[in-house]
Amino acid sequence: MAKRRPDSEGPDPFAVLGVSRLATLEEVTAAYRAKAQAYHPDRHGESPPAVRRQAEQRMREVNEAFVTLKKGAGLASTPADTIPSWGEAPDPNAAVEAHRRAMRASRQHTAQARAAQASRTQAARSIPSGLAKPAPKAGRERMVFGLAQALITNELTCRTCKSVQQLPGGWQDRLRDTDWACSACGRIILSR
């Protein structure tokens, strides 16, 4: 027998079902099904009358414990407990509040995206730009990063000072005998 609750209302439903006081509804249901299979009267039809009476008594206790716990007396809450089932009417205030939270999150996301874009735009404006200047060949053959960018946009970003350097028209024709240097720091930015 399960021990009695202090208020003498009957046996402790957690002890009857053999679950902890922190059990969720799913755990209580699983324990109830296991106990119901063990003590169901149909399982004890061939048993002696004393065993049948004891099984019926235990089945009543298991049923009462399950009903008590299913009503929510002390069960741990789960996310599923907060969602209304098909039989319950949805709370209109909860729907309105969920809509407000979604709109607030959307506004915050938009504000953060705009701030990030403004930051990127400001950073791009603060980068100095200039016209790349030709420099005589240094004698060594090398390829500096950015040729693909230069072929598409006619500009390069200096890897030292991060300034954007415009390449003059016809720079591809002069690449064999001329290096191109950054006008801000003097570093060779394109060589072949």
PDB file of N, CA and C in Angstrom, residues 12-110:
ATOM      1  N   ASP A  12      -1.000   8.735  -1.332  1.00  0.00           N
ATOM      2  CA  ASP A  12      -0.257   9.698  -2.149  1.00  0.00           C
ATOM      3  C   ASP A  12      -0.282   9.229  -3.604  1.00  0.00           C
ATOM      4  N   PRO A  13      -0.834  10.023  -4.539  1.00  0.00           N
ATOM      5  CA  PRO A  13      -0.945   9.565  -5.931  1.00  0.00           C
ATOM      6  C   PRO A  13       0.409   9.317  -6.596  1.00  0.00           C
ATOM      7  N   PHE A  14       1.435  10.063  -6.195  1.00  0.00           N
ATOM      8  CA  PHE A  14       2.765   9.844  -6.766  1.00  0.00           C
ATOM      9  C   PHE A  14       3.309   8.482  -6.342  1.00  0.00           C
ATOM     10  N   ALA A  15       3.087   8.133  -5.056  1.00  0.00           N
ATOM     11  CA  ALA A  15       3.565   6.846  -4.558  1.00  0.00           C
ATOM     12  C   ALA A  15       2.775   5.693  -5.174  1.00  0.00           C
ATOM     13  N   VAL A  16       1.466   5.876  -5.363  1.00  0.00           N
ATOM     14  CA  VAL A  16       0.641   4.824  -5.961  1.00  0.00           C
ATOM     15  C   VAL A  16       1.133   4.492  -7.362  1.00  0.00           C
ATOM     16  N   LEU A  17       1.422   5.526  -8.149  1.00  0.00           N
ATOM     17  CA  LEU A  17       1.869   5.302  -9.525  1.00  0.00           C
ATOM     18  C   LEU A  17       3.367   5.045  -9.625  1.00  0.00           C
ATOM     19  N   GLY A  18       4.101   5.305  -8.549  1.00  0.00           N
ATOM     20  CA  GLY A  18       5.537   5.050  -8.551  1.00  0.00           C
ATOM     21  C   GLY A  18       6.330   6.052  -9.367  1.00  0.00           C
ATOM     22  N   VAL A  19       5.919   7.324  -9.345  1.00  0.00           N
ATOM     23  CA  VAL A  19       6.632   8.375 -10.072  1.00  0.00           C
ATOM     24  C   VAL A  19       7.101   9.437  -9.088  1.00  0.00           C
ATOM     25  N   SER A  20       8.062  10.236  -9.510  1.00  0.00           N
ATOM     26  CA  SER A  20       8.565  11.300  -8.638  1.00  0.00           C
ATOM     27  C   SER A  20       7.605  12.484  -8.649  1.00  0.00           C
ATOM     28  N   ARG A  21       7.772  13.363  -7.702  1.00  0.00           N
ATOM     29  CA  ARG A  21       6.910  14.545  -7.616  1.00  0.00           C
ATOM     30  C   ARG A  21       7.188  15.539  -8.747  1.00  0.00           C
ATOM     31  N   LEU A  22       8.286  15.364  -9.459  1.00  0.00           N
ATOM     32  CA  LEU A  22       8.615  16.234 -10.587  1.00  0.00           C
ATOM     33  C   LEU A  22       8.201  15.614 -11.922  1.00  0.00           C
ATOM     34  N   ALA A  23       7.401  14.551 -11.882  1.00  0.00           N
ATOM     35  CA  ALA A  23       7.009  13.845 -13.106  1.00  0.00           C
ATOM     36  C   ALA A  23       6.106  14.711 -13.974  1.00  0.00           C
ATOM     37  N   THR A  24       6.259  14.554 -15.274  1.00  0.00           N
ATOM     38  CA  THR A  24       5.402  15.262 -16.227  1.00  0.00           C
ATOM     39  C   THR A  24       4.168  14.412 -16.503  1.00  0.00           C
ATOM     40  N   LEU A  25       3.211  14.981 -17.217  1.00  0.00           N
ATOM     41  CA  LEU A  25       1.981  14.258 -17.538  1.00  0.00           C
ATOM     42  C   LEU A  25       2.282  13.008 -18.365  1.00  0.00           C
ATOM     43  N   GLU A  26       3.261  13.088 -19.253  1.00  0.00           N
ATOM     44  CA  GLU A  26       3.619  11.922 -20.062  1.00  0.00           C
ATOM     45  C   GLU A  26       4.155  10.790 -19.186  1.00  0.00           C
ATOM     46  N   GLU A  27       4.990  11.128 -18.203  1.00  0.00           N
ATOM     47  CA  GLU A  27       5.529  10.108 -17.300  1.00  0.00           C
ATOM     48  C   GLU A  27       4.433   9.509 -16.434  1.00  0.00           C
ATOM     49  N   VAL A  28       3.507  10.333 -15.959  1.00  0.00           N
ATOM     50  CA  VAL A  28       2.394   9.845 -15.147  1.00  0.00           C
ATOM     51  C   VAL A  28       1.521   8.908 -15.975  1.00  0.00           C
ATOM     52  N   THR A  29       1.244   9.284 -17.224  1.00  0.00           N
ATOM     53  CA  THR A  29       0.415   8.446 -18.097  1.00  0.00           C
ATOM     54  C   THR A  29       1.082   7.100 -18.357  1.00  0.00           C
ATOM     55  N   ALA A  30       2.370   7.102 -18.595  1.00  0.00           N
ATOM     56  CA  ALA A  30       3.090   5.849 -18.837  1.00  0.00           C
ATOM     57  C   ALA A  30       3.049   4.956 -17.598  1.00  0.00           C
ATOM     58  N   ALA A  31       3.236   5.536 -16.419  1.00  0.00           N
ATOM     59  CA  ALA A  31       3.185   4.759 -15.178  1.00  0.00           C
ATOM     60  C   ALA A  31       1.778   4.219 -14.944  1.00  0.00           C
ATOM     61  N   TYR A  32       0.758   5.018 -15.235  1.00  0.00           N
ATOM     62  CA  TYR A  32      -0.631   4.579 -15.076  1.00  0.00           C
ATOM     63  C   TYR A  32      -0.915   3.382 -15.975  1.00  0.00           C
ATOM     64  N   ARG A  33      -0.487   3.445 -17.217  1.00  0.00           N
ATOM     65  CA  ARG A  33      -0.750   2.337 -18.135  1.00  0.00           C
ATOM     66  C   ARG A  33      -0.081   1.043 -17.668  1.00  0.00           C
ATOM     67  N   ALA A  34       1.144   1.178 -17.158  1.00  0.00           N
ATOM     68  CA  ALA A  34       1.854  -0.009 -16.670  1.00  0.00           C
ATOM     69  C   ALA A  34       1.135  -0.614 -15.465  1.00  0.00           C
ATOM     70  N   LYS A  35       0.699   0.226 -14.521  1.00  0.00           N
ATOM     71  CA  LYS A  35      -0.008  -0.269 -13.327  1.00  0.00           C
ATOM     72  C   LYS A  35      -1.382  -0.820 -13.705  1.00  0.00           C
ATOM     73  N   ALA A  36      -2.065  -0.164 -14.655  1.00  0.00           N
ATOM     74  CA  ALA A  36      -3.392  -0.624 -15.061  1.00  0.00           C
ATOM     75  C   ALA A  36      -3.307  -2.005 -15.706  1.00  0.00           C
ATOM     76  N   GLN A  37      -2.272  -2.262 -16.469  1.00  0.00           N
ATOM     77  CA  GLN A  37      -2.112  -3.596 -17.058  1.00  0.00           C
ATOM     78  C   GLN A  37      -1.885  -4.645 -15.976  1.00  0.00           C
ATOM     79  N   ALA A  38      -1.144  -4.270 -14.946  1.00  0.00           N
ATOM     80  CA  ALA A  38      -0.839  -5.238 -13.888  1.00  0.00           C
ATOM     81  C   ALA A  38      -2.058  -5.544 -13.019  1.00  0.00           C
ATOM     82  N   TYR A  39      -2.905  -4.546 -12.731  1.00  0.00           N
ATOM     83  CA  TYR A  39      -3.994  -4.733 -11.772  1.00  0.00           C
ATOM     84  C   TYR A  39      -5.381  -4.771 -12.405  1.00  0.00           C
ATOM     85  N   HIS A  40      -5.497  -4.779 -13.711  1.00  0.00           N
ATOM     86  CA  HIS A  40      -6.816  -4.762 -14.352  1.00  0.00           C
ATOM     87  C   HIS A  40      -7.586  -6.034 -13.977  1.00  0.00           C
ATOM     88  N   PRO A  41      -8.892  -5.893 -13.661  1.00  0.00           N
ATOM     89  CA  PRO A  41      -9.686  -7.065 -13.243  1.00  0.00           C
ATOM     90  C   PRO A  41      -9.732  -8.182 -14.289  1.00  0.00           C
ATOM     91  N   ASP A  42      -9.656  -7.857 -15.557  1.00  0.00           N
ATOM     92  CA  ASP A  42      -9.680  -8.901 -16.584  1.00  0.00           C
ATOM     93  C   ASP A  42      -8.472  -9.827 -16.489  1.00  0.00           C
ATOM     94  N   ARG A  43      -7.379  -9.329 -15.970  1.00  0.00           N
ATOM     95  CA  ARG A  43      -6.169 -10.148 -15.814  1.00  0.00           C
ATOM     96  C   ARG A  43      -6.303 -11.135 -14.655  1.00  0.00           C
ATOM     97  N   HIS A  44      -7.230 -10.849 -13.748  1.00  0.00           N
ATOM     98  CA  HIS A  44      -7.336 -11.675 -12.538  1.00  0.00           C
ATOM     99  C   HIS A  44      -8.667 -12.420 -12.488  1.00  0.00           C
ATOM    100  N   GLY A  45      -9.268 -12.699 -13.630  1.00  0.00           N
ATOM    101  CA  GLY A  45     -10.548 -13.414 -13.668  1.00  0.00           C
ATOM    102  C   GLY A  45     -10.452 -14.836 -13.141  1.00  0.00           C
ATOM    103  N   GLU A  46      -9.336 -15.504 -13.335  1.00  0.00           N
ATOM    104  CA  GLU A  46      -9.139 -16.889 -12.903  1.00  0.00           C
ATOM    105  C   GLU A  46      -8.503 -16.971 -11.519  1.00  0.00           C
ATOM    106  N   SER A  47      -8.170 -15.840 -10.921  1.00  0.00           N
ATOM    107  CA  SER A  47      -7.488 -15.832  -9.622  1.00  0.00           C
ATOM    108  C   SER A  47      -8.484 -16.107  -8.498  1.00  0.00           C
ATOM    109  N   PRO A  48      -7.962 -16.474  -7.321  1.00  0.00           N
ATOM    110  CA  PRO A  48      -8.844 -16.666  -6.166  1.00  0.00           C
ATOM    111  C   PRO A  48      -9.538 -15.345  -5.797  1.00  0.00           C
ATOM    112  N   PRO A  49     -10.696 -15.410  -5.130  1.00  0.00           N
ATOM    113  CA  PRO A  49     -11.448 -14.194  -4.806  1.00  0.00           C
ATOM    114  C   PRO A  49     -10.645 -13.170  -3.997  1.00  0.00           C
ATOM    115  N   ALA A  50      -9.796 -13.590  -3.103  1.00  0.00           N
ATOM    116  CA  ALA A  50      -9.017 -12.649  -2.284  1.00  0.00           C
ATOM    117  C   ALA A  50      -8.042 -11.865  -3.167  1.00  0.00           C
ATOM    118  N   VAL A  51      -7.412 -12.536  -4.108  1.00  0.00           N
ATOM    119  CA  VAL A  51      -6.462 -11.880  -5.014  1.00  0.00           C
ATOM    120  C   VAL A  51      -7.218 -10.925  -5.935  1.00  0.00           C
ATOM    121  N   ARG A  52      -8.427 -11.349  -6.391  1.00  0.00           N
ATOM    122  CA  ARG A  52      -9.237 -10.483  -7.256  1.00  0.00           C
ATOM    123  C   ARG A  52      -9.637  -9.202  -6.530  1.00  0.00           C
ATOM    124  N   ARG A  53     -10.086  -9.331  -5.259  1.00  0.00           N
ATOM    125  CA  ARG A  53     -10.488  -8.144  -4.483  1.00  0.00           C
ATOM    126  C   ARG A  53      -9.303  -7.199  -4.289  1.00  0.00           C
ATOM    127  N   GLN A  54      -8.149  -7.783  -3.987  1.00  0.00           N
ATOM    128  CA  GLN A  54      -6.958  -6.948  -3.803  1.00  0.00           C
ATOM    129  C   GLN A  54      -6.591  -6.242  -5.115  1.00  0.00           C
ATOM    130  N   ALA A  55      -6.685  -6.913  -6.259  1.00  0.00           N
ATOM    131  CA  ALA A  55      -6.380  -6.303  -7.559  1.00  0.00           C
ATOM    132  C   ALA A  55      -7.382  -5.199  -7.874  1.00  0.00           C
ATOM    133  N   GLU A  56      -8.677  -5.442  -7.558  1.00  0.00           N
ATOM    134  CA  GLU A  56      -9.695  -4.412  -7.795  1.00  0.00           C
ATOM    135  C   GLU A  56      -9.433  -3.180  -6.934  1.00  0.00           C
ATOM    136  N   GLN A  57      -9.036  -3.412  -5.665  1.00  0.00           N
ATOM    137  CA  GLN A  57      -8.725  -2.295  -4.766  1.00  0.00           C
ATOM    138  C   GLN A  57      -7.530  -1.497  -5.298  1.00  0.00           C
ATOM    139  N   ARG A  58      -6.493  -2.192  -5.717  1.00  0.00           N
ATOM    140  CA  ARG A  58      -5.306  -1.508  -6.264  1.00  0.00           C
ATOM    141  C   ARG A  58      -5.664  -0.764  -7.549  1.00  0.00           C
ATOM    142  N   MET A  59      -6.535  -1.341  -8.396  1.00  0.00           N
ATOM    143  CA  MET A  59      -6.942  -0.675  -9.637  1.00  0.00           C
ATOM    144  C   MET A  59      -7.704   0.605  -9.323  1.00  0.00           C
ATOM    145  N   ARG A  60      -8.573   0.572  -8.293  1.00  0.00           N
ATOM    146  CA  ARG A  60      -9.282   1.798  -7.888  1.00  0.00           C
ATOM    147  C   ARG A  60      -8.288   2.866  -7.432  1.00  0.00           C
ATOM    148  N   GLU A  61      -7.292   2.459  -6.640  1.00  0.00           N
ATOM    149  CA  GLU A  61      -6.277   3.414  -6.174  1.00  0.00           C
ATOM    150  C   GLU A  61      -5.504   4.006  -7.356  1.00  0.00           C
ATOM    151  N   VAL A  62      -5.131   3.159  -8.313  1.00  0.00           N
ATOM    152  CA  VAL A  62      -4.385   3.623  -9.487  1.00  0.00           C
ATOM    153  C   VAL A  62      -5.234   4.606 -10.291  1.00  0.00           C
ATOM    154  N   ASN A  63      -6.528   4.271 -10.495  1.00  0.00           N
ATOM    155  CA  ASN A  63      -7.422   5.174 -11.232  1.00  0.00           C
ATOM    156  C   ASN A  63      -7.569   6.514 -10.521  1.00  0.00           C
ATOM    157  N   GLU A  64      -7.786   6.477  -9.186  1.00  0.00           N
ATOM    158  CA  GLU A  64      -7.938   7.724  -8.423  1.00  0.00           C
ATOM    159  C   GLU A  64      -6.661   8.557  -8.475  1.00  0.00           C
ATOM    160  N   ALA A  65      -5.523   7.887  -8.351  1.00  0.00           N
ATOM    161  CA  ALA A  65      -4.246   8.611  -8.394  1.00  0.00           C
ATOM    162  C   ALA A  65      -4.052   9.265  -9.758  1.00  0.00           C
ATOM    163  N   PHE A  66      -4.385   8.539 -10.819  1.00  0.00           N
ATOM    164  CA  PHE A  66      -4.218   9.089 -12.165  1.00  0.00           C
ATOM    165  C   PHE A  66      -5.149  10.277 -12.388  1.00  0.00           C
ATOM    166  N   VAL A  67      -6.404  10.145 -11.965  1.00  0.00           N
ATOM    167  CA  VAL A  67      -7.354  11.251 -12.133  1.00  0.00           C
ATOM    168  C   VAL A  67      -6.889  12.461 -11.338  1.00  0.00           C
ATOM    169  N   THR A  68      -6.413  12.246 -10.122  1.00  0.00           N
ATOM    170  CA  THR A  68      -5.930  13.355  -9.287  1.00  0.00           C
ATOM    171  C   THR A  68      -4.759  14.067  -9.952  1.00  0.00           C
ATOM    172  N   LEU A  69      -3.799  13.297 -10.447  1.00  0.00           N
ATOM    173  CA  LEU A  69      -2.625  13.916 -11.066  1.00  0.00           C
ATOM    174  C   LEU A  69      -2.942  14.507 -12.432  1.00  0.00           C
ATOM    175  N   LYS A  70      -3.874  13.891 -13.154  1.00  0.00           N
ATOM    176  CA  LYS A  70      -4.218  14.420 -14.473  1.00  0.00           C
ATOM    177  C   LYS A  70      -4.908  15.772 -14.356  1.00  0.00           C
ATOM    178  N   LYS A  71      -5.615  15.986 -13.260  1.00  0.00           N
ATOM    179  CA  LYS A  71      -6.257  17.286 -13.042  1.00  0.00           C
ATOM    180  C   LYS A  71      -5.224  18.376 -12.812  1.00  0.00           C
ATOM    181  N   GLY A  72      -3.969  17.965 -12.594  1.00  0.00           N
ATOM    182  CA  GLY A  72      -2.901  18.953 -12.473  1.00  0.00           C
ATOM    183  C   GLY A  72      -2.448  19.198 -11.060  1.00  0.00           C
ATOM    184  N   ALA A  73      -2.783  18.334 -10.143  1.00  0.00           N
ATOM    185  CA  ALA A  73      -2.385  18.536  -8.752  1.00  0.00           C
ATOM    186  C   ALA A  73      -0.908  18.222  -8.588  1.00  0.00           C
ATOM    187  N   GLY A  74      -0.054  19.205  -8.824  1.00  0.00           N
ATOM    188  CA  GLY A  74       1.361  19.059  -8.542  1.00  0.00           C
ATOM    189  C   GLY A  74       2.208  18.516  -9.665  1.00  0.00           C
ATOM    190  N   LEU A  75       1.692  18.420 -10.872  1.00  0.00           N
ATOM    191  CA  LEU A  75       2.523  17.932 -11.975  1.00  0.00           C
ATOM    192  C   LEU A  75       3.494  19.005 -12.434  1.00  0.00           C
ATOM    193  N   ALA A  76       4.659  18.578 -12.868  1.00  0.00           N
ATOM    194  CA  ALA A  76       5.619  19.521 -13.445  1.00  0.00           C
ATOM    195  C   ALA A  76       5.065  19.996 -14.776  1.00  0.00           C
ATOM    196  N   SER A  77       5.221  21.274 -15.057  1.00  0.00           N
ATOM    197  CA  SER A  77       4.675  21.797 -16.307  1.00  0.00           C
ATOM    198  C   SER A  77       5.609  21.477 -17.462  1.00  0.00           C
ATOM    199  N   THR A  78       5.010  21.242 -18.615  1.00  0.00           N
ATOM    200  CA  THR A  78       5.752  20.992 -19.838  1.00  0.00           C
ATOM    201  C   THR A  78       5.287  21.990 -20.872  1.00  0.00           C
ATOM    202  N   PRO A  79       6.048  22.212 -21.938  1.00  0.00           N
ATOM    203  CA  PRO A  79       5.591  23.133 -22.974  1.00  0.00           C
ATOM    204  C   PRO A  79       4.240  22.726 -23.554  1.00  0.00           C
ATOM    205  N   ALA A  80       3.945  21.413 -23.584  1.00  0.00           N
ATOM    206  CA  ALA A  80       2.672  20.969 -24.137  1.00  0.00           C
ATOM    207  C   ALA A  80       1.504  21.403 -23.257  1.00  0.00           C
ATOM    208  N   ASP A  81       1.765  21.620 -21.948  1.00  0.00           N
ATOM    209  CA  ASP A  81       0.693  22.042 -21.048  1.00  0.00           C
ATOM    210  C   ASP A  81       0.212  23.443 -21.365  1.00  0.00           C
ATOM    211  N   THR A  82       1.029  24.255 -21.971  1.00  0.00           N
ATOM    212  CA  THR A  82       0.649  25.637 -22.242  1.00  0.00           C
ATOM    213  C   THR A  82      -0.110  25.789 -23.548  1.00  0.00           C
ATOM    214  N   ILE A  83      -0.113  24.747 -24.378  1.00  0.00           N
ATOM    215  CA  ILE A  83      -0.806  24.806 -25.662  1.00  0.00           C
ATOM    216  C   ILE A  83      -2.199  24.224 -25.480  1.00  0.00           C
ATOM    217  N   PRO A  84      -3.253  24.952 -25.840  1.00  0.00           N
ATOM    218  CA  PRO A  84      -4.593  24.399 -25.655  1.00  0.00           C
ATOM    219  C   PRO A  84      -4.822  23.204 -26.573  1.00  0.00           C
ATOM    220  N   SER A  85      -5.535  22.204 -26.039  1.00  0.00           N
ATOM    221  CA  SER A  85      -5.853  21.044 -26.863  1.00  0.00           C
ATOM    222  C   SER A  85      -7.067  21.363 -27.718  1.00  0.00           C
ATOM    223  N   TRP A  86      -7.483  20.418 -28.545  1.00  0.00           N
ATOM    224  CA  TRP A  86      -8.602  20.654 -29.455  1.00  0.00           C
ATOM    225  C   TRP A  86      -9.890  20.909 -28.689  1.00  0.00           C
ATOM    226  N   GLY A  87     -10.012  20.361 -27.500  1.00  0.00           N
ATOM    227  CA  GLY A  87     -11.251  20.524 -26.749  1.00  0.00           C
ATOM    228  C   GLY A  87     -11.357  21.860 -26.039  1.00  0.00           C
ATOM    229  N   GLU A  88     -10.267  22.575 -25.896  1.00  0.00           N
ATOM    230  CA  GLU A  88     -10.268  23.840 -25.168  1.00  0.00           C
ATOM    231  C   GLU A  88     -10.343  25.013 -26.135  1.00  0.00           C
ATOM    232  N   ALA A  89     -10.958  26.080 -25.658  1.00  0.00           N
ATOM    233  CA  ALA A  89     -10.998  27.301 -26.462  1.00  0.00           C
ATOM    234  C   ALA A  89      -9.670  28.031 -26.299  1.00  0.00           C
ATOM    235  N   PRO A  90      -9.096  28.537 -27.373  1.00  0.00           N
ATOM    236  CA  PRO A  90      -7.832  29.270 -27.246  1.00  0.00           C
ATOM    237  C   PRO A  90      -8.054  30.588 -26.516  1.00  0.00           C
ATOM    238  N   ASP A  91      -7.051  31.001 -25.797  1.00  0.00           N
ATOM    239  CA  ASP A  91      -7.120  32.258 -25.061  1.00  0.00           C
ATOM    240  C   ASP A  91      -6.864  33.407 -26.042  1.00  0.00           C
ATOM    241  N   PRO A  92      -7.845  34.288 -26.269  1.00  0.00           N
ATOM    242  CA  PRO A  92      -7.631  35.376 -27.231  1.00  0.00           C
ATOM    243  C   PRO A  92      -6.535  36.334 -26.782  1.00  0.00           C
ATOM    244  N   ASN A  93      -6.383  36.523 -25.483  1.00  0.00           N
ATOM    245  CA  ASN A  93      -5.324  37.408 -24.991  1.00  0.00           C
ATOM    246  C   ASN A  93      -3.947  36.835 -25.304  1.00  0.00           C
ATOM    247  N   ALA A  94      -3.820  35.514 -25.237  1.00  0.00           N
ATOM    248  CA  ALA A  94      -2.534  34.885 -25.548  1.00  0.00           C
ATOM    249  C   ALA A  94      -2.199  35.069 -27.026  1.00  0.00           C
ATOM    250  N   ALA A  95      -3.206  34.963 -27.882  1.00  0.00           N
ATOM    251  CA  ALA A  95      -2.967  35.152 -29.315  1.00  0.00           C
ATOM    252  C   ALA A  95      -2.552  36.583 -29.613  1.00  0.00           C
ATOM    253  N   VAL A  96      -3.210  37.542 -28.972  1.00  0.00           N
ATOM    254  CA  VAL A  96      -2.866  38.954 -29.175  1.00  0.00           C
ATOM    255  C   VAL A  96      -1.450  39.220 -28.671  1.00  0.00           C
ATOM    256  N   GLU A  97      -1.129  38.656 -27.509  1.00  0.00           N
ATOM    257  CA  GLU A  97       0.209  38.861 -26.943  1.00  0.00           C
ATOM    258  C   GLU A  97       1.282  38.214 -27.825  1.00  0.00           C
ATOM    259  N   ALA A  98       0.997  37.045 -28.373  1.00  0.00           N
ATOM    260  CA  ALA A  98       1.954  36.391 -29.275  1.00  0.00           C
ATOM    261  C   ALA A  98       2.167  37.235 -30.528  1.00  0.00           C
ATOM    262  N   HIS A  99       1.095  37.817 -31.049  1.00  0.00           N
ATOM    263  CA  HIS A  99       1.209  38.691 -32.222  1.00  0.00           C
ATOM    264  C   HIS A  99       2.060  39.916 -31.890  1.00  0.00           C
ATOM    265  N   ARG A 100       1.834  40.491 -30.716  1.00  0.00           N
ATOM    266  CA  ARG A 100       2.626  41.668 -30.304  1.00  0.00           C
ATOM    267  C   ARG A 100       4.104  41.318 -30.174  1.00  0.00           C
ATOM    268  N   ARG A 101       4.397  40.150 -29.582  1.00  0.00           N
ATOM    269  CA  ARG A 101       5.795  39.730 -29.443  1.00  0.00           C
ATOM    270  C   ARG A 101       6.436  39.541 -30.811  1.00  0.00           C
ATOM    271  N   ALA A 102       5.692  38.952 -31.743  1.00  0.00           N
ATOM    272  CA  ALA A 102       6.228  38.740 -33.090  1.00  0.00           C
ATOM    273  C   ALA A 102       6.490  40.069 -33.785  1.00  0.00           C
ATOM    274  N   MET A 103       5.580  41.022 -33.648  1.00  0.00           N
ATOM    275  CA  MET A 103       5.766  42.328 -34.276  1.00  0.00           C
ATOM    276  C   MET A 103       6.949  43.069 -33.643  1.00  0.00           C
ATOM    277  N   ARG A 104       7.088  42.969 -32.318  1.00  0.00           N
ATOM    278  CA  ARG A 104       8.202  43.616 -31.625  1.00  0.00           C
ATOM    279  C   ARG A 104       9.525  43.017 -32.093  1.00  0.00           C
ATOM    280  N   ALA A 105       9.568  41.693 -32.221  1.00  0.00           N
ATOM    281  CA  ALA A 105      10.790  41.035 -32.694  1.00  0.00           C
ATOM    282  C   ALA A 105      11.108  41.448 -34.126  1.00  0.00           C
ATOM    283  N   SER A 106      10.079  41.588 -34.945  1.00  0.00           N
ATOM    284  CA  SER A 106      10.285  42.016 -36.331  1.00  0.00           C
ATOM    285  C   SER A 106      10.847  43.433 -36.385  1.00  0.00           C
ATOM    286  N   ARG A 107      10.291  44.331 -35.571  1.00  0.00           N
ATOM    287  CA  ARG A 107      10.796  45.713 -35.543  1.00  0.00           C
ATOM    288  C   ARG A 107      12.237  45.758 -35.047  1.00  0.00           C
ATOM    289  N   GLN A 108      12.555  44.960 -34.019  1.00  0.00           N
ATOM    290  CA  GLN A 108      13.924  44.932 -33.504  1.00  0.00           C
ATOM    291  C   GLN A 108      14.884  44.402 -34.564  1.00  0.00           C
ATOM    292  N   HIS A 109      14.474  43.360 -35.274  1.00  0.00           N
ATOM    293  CA  HIS A 109      15.332  42.804 -36.324  1.00  0.00           C
ATOM    294  C   HIS A 109      15.575  43.839 -37.419  1.00  0.00           C
ATOM    295  N   THR A 110      14.514  44.544 -37.830  1.00  0.00           N
ATOM    296  CA  THR A 110      14.649  45.565 -38.867  1.00  0.00           C
ATOM    297  C   THR A 110      15.575  46.682 -38.399  1.00  0.00           C
TER     298      THR A 110
END
